[in-house]
Amino acid sequence: MTDLATRVAPTRAGALRRAAPALLGYAAVRALGLLVLALWSAVRDKDPYTLLTARWDALWYTRVAELGYGYEVQLANGDVHSNLAFFPLLPWLERLVAAVSPLSYADGGFVVSLLAAPAAAWGIFAVAEHVYGRRAGVCAVLLWAVLPVGIVQSMAYSESLFTALAAWSLYAVLTGRWVTAGTLALLAGLTRPVGLAVVAAVWAAGVAAFVRDRGGAGEARGADGATRLPGVSVRRALGMLLAPLGAAGYVLWVGHRTDKGPLGYLDVQAGWRNGFDGGYAFAVFVAEKFTSFPSALAGAGLVVGVGLVVWLYVVCVRQGQPLPLLVYAGVVTALALCASSYFGSKPRLLLPAFPLLLPPARSLARLGTRRSALVVGALAVASAGYGAFWLNGSGPP
């Protein structure tokens, strides 16, 4: 693998020019999704903006921004849903937007996603272009945009914000910007529990780099023959130290607040019947689908979907993706598939696992502009229709 610290990133202006086709294509796909949502919602006499900003998790984030932590709901079965389950960065940003503008907290959540989504798309392009070239970068962004649950990227949820921080942190690792990588990993850790995936990626890359340095020839010179500055190791160590502070800080704070010890956050998640059981509960859920004919079709679809995700990860490994991308995608995928509750949320939880899209992006890039445009166009229409149907129905829990 090419030494991560020796790859040179383009200038900011040049990078933006190179990313422009991907960002314009992304904006077009998202605009189509919002247009179809508006039309579908009008037919069903629903407000599309409410669907995007004031339902499900968006309401919990808004309550954190408005009331702070401590709000909880006790269900009839005794479960306690506490807003401590929601990490603080998005509510902090919602509060900031409301403080500096006439917008509400819910409006602030939408604004954050409106800005974070293209930032995430740009970060995905930067990573994909760095590893596989510009055409693959454009295709990776477009594939991320046309995912069936792509509408979540426009909701007042934390997925877009998290993906932006994760993608740029990974890009910083790939280009040897260790302090930037660690800082962005810290912020990702304040956004979602899966911020652990970004921390793991930074640490895996850092440890691998230190091992290479101690290997002998790489100690004094990089892979390109350039003399390695002693400060690189210091910056790398600093980035690694910064990376876990966000997630660890919030988890420890929750434990202190709840008087349940350092891992009190796990008790908060247990109140939502959420945890990590290695996928047992999900396997039971899928198996139960095969007890009757209509639901068996859904069960078969779930098996195919999980198989596709696992297969894509195997392809990522075989194609030799850089270590930080493999670690990040592996942890995101494991946490999504092995969570013990909210099975309908799994497609949404997999949304940040964009390195899984790099193999199909490479294949799509080889089709040529016309054929790849037809494929992306068809997927965009399907994604827009599914997103509108989804939000006007059960929606993302």
mmCIF file with all atom_site columns, N, CA, C and O in Angstrom, residues 283-309:
data_model
loop_
_atom_site.group_PDB
_atom_site.id
_atom_site.type_symbol
_atom_site.label_atom_id
_atom_site.label_alt_id
_atom_site.label_comp_id
_atom_site.label_asym_id
_atom_site.label_entity_id
_atom_site.label_seq_id
_atom_site.pdbx_PDB_ins_code
_atom_site.Cartn_x
_atom_site.Cartn_y
_atom_site.Cartn_z
_atom_site.occupancy
_atom_site.B_iso_or_equiv
_atom_site.pdbx_formal_charge
_atom_site.auth_seq_id
_atom_site.auth_comp_id
_atom_site.auth_asym_id
_atom_site.auth_atom_id
_atom_site.pdbx_PDB_model_num
ATOM 1   N N  . ALA A 1 283 ? -31.121 -12.024 13.187 1.00 0.00 ? 283 ALA A N  1
ATOM 2   C CA . ALA A 1 283 ? -31.269 -13.326 12.538 1.00 0.00 ? 283 ALA A CA 1
ATOM 3   C C  . ALA A 1 283 ? -32.620 -13.948 12.885 1.00 0.00 ? 283 ALA A C  1
ATOM 4   O O  . ALA A 1 283 ? -33.293 -14.526 12.012 1.00 0.00 ? 283 ALA A O  1
ATOM 5   N N  . VAL A 1 284 ? -33.028 -13.823 14.128 1.00 0.00 ? 284 VAL A N  1
ATOM 6   C CA . VAL A 1 284 ? -34.345 -14.338 14.534 1.00 0.00 ? 284 VAL A CA 1
ATOM 7   C C  . VAL A 1 284 ? -35.450 -13.591 13.813 1.00 0.00 ? 284 VAL A C  1
ATOM 8   O O  . VAL A 1 284 ? -36.430 -14.179 13.338 1.00 0.00 ? 284 VAL A O  1
ATOM 9   N N  . PHE A 1 285 ? -35.306 -12.272 13.715 1.00 0.00 ? 285 PHE A N  1
ATOM 10  C CA . PHE A 1 285 ? -36.287 -11.443 13.019 1.00 0.00 ? 285 PHE A CA 1
ATOM 11  C C  . PHE A 1 285 ? -36.443 -11.882 11.567 1.00 0.00 ? 285 PHE A C  1
ATOM 12  O O  . PHE A 1 285 ? -37.561 -12.013 11.050 1.00 0.00 ? 285 PHE A O  1
ATOM 13  N N  . VAL A 1 286 ? -35.309 -12.132 10.903 1.00 0.00 ? 286 VAL A N  1
ATOM 14  C CA . VAL A 1 286 ? -35.354 -12.571 9.511  1.00 0.00 ? 286 VAL A CA 1
ATOM 15  C C  . VAL A 1 286 ? -35.967 -13.957 9.400  1.00 0.00 ? 286 VAL A C  1
ATOM 16  O O  . VAL A 1 286 ? -36.807 -14.224 8.527  1.00 0.00 ? 286 VAL A O  1
ATOM 17  N N  . ALA A 1 287 ? -35.586 -14.867 10.307 1.00 0.00 ? 287 ALA A N  1
ATOM 18  C CA . ALA A 1 287 ? -36.106 -16.235 10.259 1.00 0.00 ? 287 ALA A CA 1
ATOM 19  C C  . ALA A 1 287 ? -37.617 -16.262 10.433 1.00 0.00 ? 287 ALA A C  1
ATOM 20  O O  . ALA A 1 287 ? -38.317 -17.061 9.786  1.00 0.00 ? 287 ALA A O  1
ATOM 21  N N  . GLU A 1 288 ? -38.131 -15.378 11.274 1.00 0.00 ? 288 GLU A N  1
ATOM 22  C CA . GLU A 1 288 ? -39.582 -15.337 11.506 1.00 0.00 ? 288 GLU A CA 1
ATOM 23  C C  . GLU A 1 288 ? -40.354 -14.902 10.268 1.00 0.00 ? 288 GLU A C  1
ATOM 24  O O  . GLU A 1 288 ? -41.551 -15.178 10.153 1.00 0.00 ? 288 GLU A O  1
ATOM 25  N N  . LYS A 1 289 ? -39.674 -14.222 9.352  1.00 0.00 ? 289 LYS A N  1
ATOM 26  C CA . LYS A 1 289 ? -40.342 -13.794 8.121  1.00 0.00 ? 289 LYS A CA 1
ATOM 27  C C  . LYS A 1 289 ? -40.734 -14.988 7.249  1.00 0.00 ? 289 LYS A C  1
ATOM 28  O O  . LYS A 1 289 ? -41.643 -14.880 6.415  1.00 0.00 ? 289 LYS A O  1
ATOM 29  N N  . PHE A 1 290 ? -40.084 -16.122 7.438  1.00 0.00 ? 290 PHE A N  1
ATOM 30  C CA . PHE A 1 290 ? -40.325 -17.281 6.583  1.00 0.00 ? 290 PHE A CA 1
ATOM 31  C C  . PHE A 1 290 ? -41.428 -18.193 7.126  1.00 0.00 ? 290 PHE A C  1
ATOM 32  O O  . PHE A 1 290 ? -41.616 -19.301 6.646  1.00 0.00 ? 290 PHE A O  1
ATOM 33  N N  . THR A 1 291 ? -42.169 -17.696 8.121  1.00 0.00 ? 291 THR A N  1
ATOM 34  C CA . THR A 1 291 ? -43.244 -18.512 8.686  1.00 0.00 ? 291 THR A CA 1
ATOM 35  C C  . THR A 1 291 ? -44.535 -18.434 7.881  1.00 0.00 ? 291 THR A C  1
ATOM 36  O O  . THR A 1 291 ? -45.440 -19.224 8.098  1.00 0.00 ? 291 THR A O  1
ATOM 37  N N  . SER A 1 292 ? -44.627 -17.487 6.975  1.00 0.00 ? 292 SER A N  1
ATOM 38  C CA . SER A 1 292 ? -45.813 -17.381 6.118  1.00 0.00 ? 292 SER A CA 1
ATOM 39  C C  . SER A 1 292 ? -45.371 -16.892 4.746  1.00 0.00 ? 292 SER A C  1
ATOM 40  O O  . SER A 1 292 ? -44.299 -16.281 4.607  1.00 0.00 ? 292 SER A O  1
ATOM 41  N N  . PHE A 1 293 ? -46.212 -17.126 3.740  1.00 0.00 ? 293 PHE A N  1
ATOM 42  C CA . PHE A 1 293 ? -45.788 -16.832 2.373  1.00 0.00 ? 293 PHE A CA 1
ATOM 43  C C  . PHE A 1 293 ? -45.559 -15.348 2.086  1.00 0.00 ? 293 PHE A C  1
ATOM 44  O O  . PHE A 1 293 ? -44.503 -14.984 1.578  1.00 0.00 ? 293 PHE A O  1
ATOM 45  N N  . PRO A 1 294 ? -46.495 -14.467 2.408  1.00 0.00 ? 294 PRO A N  1
ATOM 46  C CA . PRO A 1 294 ? -46.241 -13.067 2.031  1.00 0.00 ? 294 PRO A CA 1
ATOM 47  C C  . PRO A 1 294 ? -44.974 -12.502 2.673  1.00 0.00 ? 294 PRO A C  1
ATOM 48  O O  . PRO A 1 294 ? -44.167 -11.850 2.015  1.00 0.00 ? 294 PRO A O  1
ATOM 49  N N  . SER A 1 295 ? -44.818 -12.785 3.971  1.00 0.00 ? 295 SER A N  1
ATOM 50  C CA . SER A 1 295 ? -43.646 -12.241 4.656  1.00 0.00 ? 295 SER A CA 1
ATOM 51  C C  . SER A 1 295 ? -42.360 -12.953 4.243  1.00 0.00 ? 295 SER A C  1
ATOM 52  O O  . SER A 1 295 ? -41.272 -12.405 4.421  1.00 0.00 ? 295 SER A O  1
ATOM 53  N N  . ALA A 1 296 ? -42.479 -14.164 3.691  1.00 0.00 ? 296 ALA A N  1
ATOM 54  C CA . ALA A 1 296 ? -41.289 -14.884 3.242  1.00 0.00 ? 296 ALA A CA 1
ATOM 55  C C  . ALA A 1 296 ? -40.579 -14.124 2.126  1.00 0.00 ? 296 ALA A C  1
ATOM 56  O O  . ALA A 1 296 ? -39.349 -14.190 2.007  1.00 0.00 ? 296 ALA A O  1
ATOM 57  N N  . LEU A 1 297 ? -41.346 -13.409 1.317  1.00 0.00 ? 297 LEU A N  1
ATOM 58  C CA . LEU A 1 297 ? -40.721 -12.604 0.268  1.00 0.00 ? 297 LEU A CA 1
ATOM 59  C C  . LEU A 1 297 ? -39.854 -11.504 0.877  1.00 0.00 ? 297 LEU A C  1
ATOM 60  O O  . LEU A 1 297 ? -38.739 -11.232 0.411  1.00 0.00 ? 297 LEU A O  1
ATOM 61  N N  . ALA A 1 298 ? -40.373 -10.883 1.949  1.00 0.00 ? 298 ALA A N  1
ATOM 62  C CA . ALA A 1 298 ? -39.583 -9.867  2.643  1.00 0.00 ? 298 ALA A CA 1
ATOM 63  C C  . ALA A 1 298 ? -38.349 -10.496 3.272  1.00 0.00 ? 298 ALA A C  1
ATOM 64  O O  . ALA A 1 298 ? -37.258 -9.917  3.249  1.00 0.00 ? 298 ALA A O  1
ATOM 65  N N  . GLY A 1 299 ? -38.519 -11.691 3.844  1.00 0.00 ? 299 GLY A N  1
ATOM 66  C CA . GLY A 1 299 ? -37.383 -12.388 4.435  1.00 0.00 ? 299 GLY A CA 1
ATOM 67  C C  . GLY A 1 299 ? -36.313 -12.687 3.404  1.00 0.00 ? 299 GLY A C  1
ATOM 68  O O  . GLY A 1 299 ? -35.116 -12.511 3.661  1.00 0.00 ? 299 GLY A O  1
ATOM 69  N N  . ALA A 1 300 ? -36.741 -13.133 2.229  1.00 0.00 ? 300 ALA A N  1
ATOM 70  C CA . ALA A 1 300 ? -35.781 -13.417 1.165  1.00 0.00 ? 300 ALA A CA 1
ATOM 71  C C  . ALA A 1 300 ? -35.058 -12.144 0.738  1.00 0.00 ? 300 ALA A C  1
ATOM 72  O O  . ALA A 1 300 ? -33.844 -12.153 0.480  1.00 0.00 ? 300 ALA A O  1
ATOM 73  N N  . GLY A 1 301 ? -35.798 -11.040 0.680  1.00 0.00 ? 301 GLY A N  1
ATOM 74  C CA . GLY A 1 301 ? -35.183 -9.770  0.334  1.00 0.00 ? 301 GLY A CA 1
ATOM 75  C C  . GLY A 1 301 ? -34.139 -9.347  1.361  1.00 0.00 ? 301 GLY A C  1
ATOM 76  O O  . GLY A 1 301 ? -33.075 -8.833  1.001  1.00 0.00 ? 301 GLY A O  1
ATOM 77  N N  . LEU A 1 302 ? -34.444 -9.587  2.650  1.00 0.00 ? 302 LEU A N  1
ATOM 78  C CA . LEU A 1 302 ? -33.481 -9.249  3.698  1.00 0.00 ? 302 LEU A CA 1
ATOM 79  C C  . LEU A 1 302 ? -32.218 -10.093 3.584  1.00 0.00 ? 302 LEU A C  1
ATOM 80  O O  . LEU A 1 302 ? -31.102 -9.592  3.743  1.00 0.00 ? 302 LEU A O  1
ATOM 81  N N  . VAL A 1 303 ? -32.398 -11.390 3.307  1.00 0.00 ? 303 VAL A N  1
ATOM 82  C CA . VAL A 1 303 ? -31.237 -12.266 3.157  1.00 0.00 ? 303 VAL A CA 1
ATOM 83  C C  . VAL A 1 303 ? -30.372 -11.806 1.989  1.00 0.00 ? 303 VAL A C  1
ATOM 84  O O  . VAL A 1 303 ? -29.138 -11.740 2.084  1.00 0.00 ? 303 VAL A O  1
ATOM 85  N N  . VAL A 1 304 ? -31.027 -11.480 0.872  1.00 0.00 ? 304 VAL A N  1
ATOM 86  C CA . VAL A 1 304 ? -30.283 -11.002 -0.292 1.00 0.00 ? 304 VAL A CA 1
ATOM 87  C C  . VAL A 1 304 ? -29.567 -9.688  0.029  1.00 0.00 ? 304 VAL A C  1
ATOM 88  O O  . VAL A 1 304 ? -28.395 -9.486  -0.340 1.00 0.00 ? 304 VAL A O  1
ATOM 89  N N  . GLY A 1 305 ? -30.261 -8.795  0.737  1.00 0.00 ? 305 GLY A N  1
ATOM 90  C CA . GLY A 1 305 ? -29.660 -7.507  1.086  1.00 0.00 ? 305 GLY A CA 1
ATOM 91  C C  . GLY A 1 305 ? -28.435 -7.661  1.972  1.00 0.00 ? 305 GLY A C  1
ATOM 92  O O  . GLY A 1 305 ? -27.393 -7.044  1.720  1.00 0.00 ? 305 GLY A O  1
ATOM 93  N N  . VAL A 1 306 ? -28.545 -8.480  3.006  1.00 0.00 ? 306 VAL A N  1
ATOM 94  C CA . VAL A 1 306 ? -27.400 -8.704  3.893  1.00 0.00 ? 306 VAL A CA 1
ATOM 95  C C  . VAL A 1 306 ? -26.266 -9.376  3.131  1.00 0.00 ? 306 VAL A C  1
ATOM 96  O O  . VAL A 1 306 ? -25.092 -9.021  3.280  1.00 0.00 ? 306 VAL A O  1
ATOM 97  N N  . GLY A 1 307 ? -26.628 -10.360 2.301  1.00 0.00 ? 307 GLY A N  1
ATOM 98  C CA . GLY A 1 307 ? -25.609 -11.027 1.500  1.00 0.00 ? 307 GLY A CA 1
ATOM 99  C C  . GLY A 1 307 ? -24.880 -10.067 0.578  1.00 0.00 ? 307 GLY A C  1
ATOM 100 O O  . GLY A 1 307 ? -23.658 -10.163 0.396  1.00 0.00 ? 307 GLY A O  1
ATOM 101 N N  . LEU A 1 308 ? -25.626 -9.114  -0.004 1.00 0.00 ? 308 LEU A N  1
ATOM 102 C CA . LEU A 1 308 ? -25.020 -8.121  -0.889 1.00 0.00 ? 308 LEU A CA 1
ATOM 103 C C  . LEU A 1 308 ? -24.038 -7.238  -0.136 1.00 0.00 ? 308 LEU A C  1
ATOM 104 O O  . LEU A 1 308 ? -22.937 -6.952  -0.628 1.00 0.00 ? 308 LEU A O  1
ATOM 105 N N  . VAL A 1 309 ? -24.429 -6.818  1.074  1.00 0.00 ? 309 VAL A N  1
ATOM 106 C CA . VAL A 1 309 ? -23.548 -5.964  1.874  1.00 0.00 ? 309 VAL A CA 1
ATOM 107 C C  . VAL A 1 309 ? -22.260 -6.705  2.221  1.00 0.00 ? 309 VAL A C  1
ATOM 108 O O  . VAL A 1 309 ? -21.152 -6.163  2.086  1.00 0.00 ? 309 VAL A O  1
#
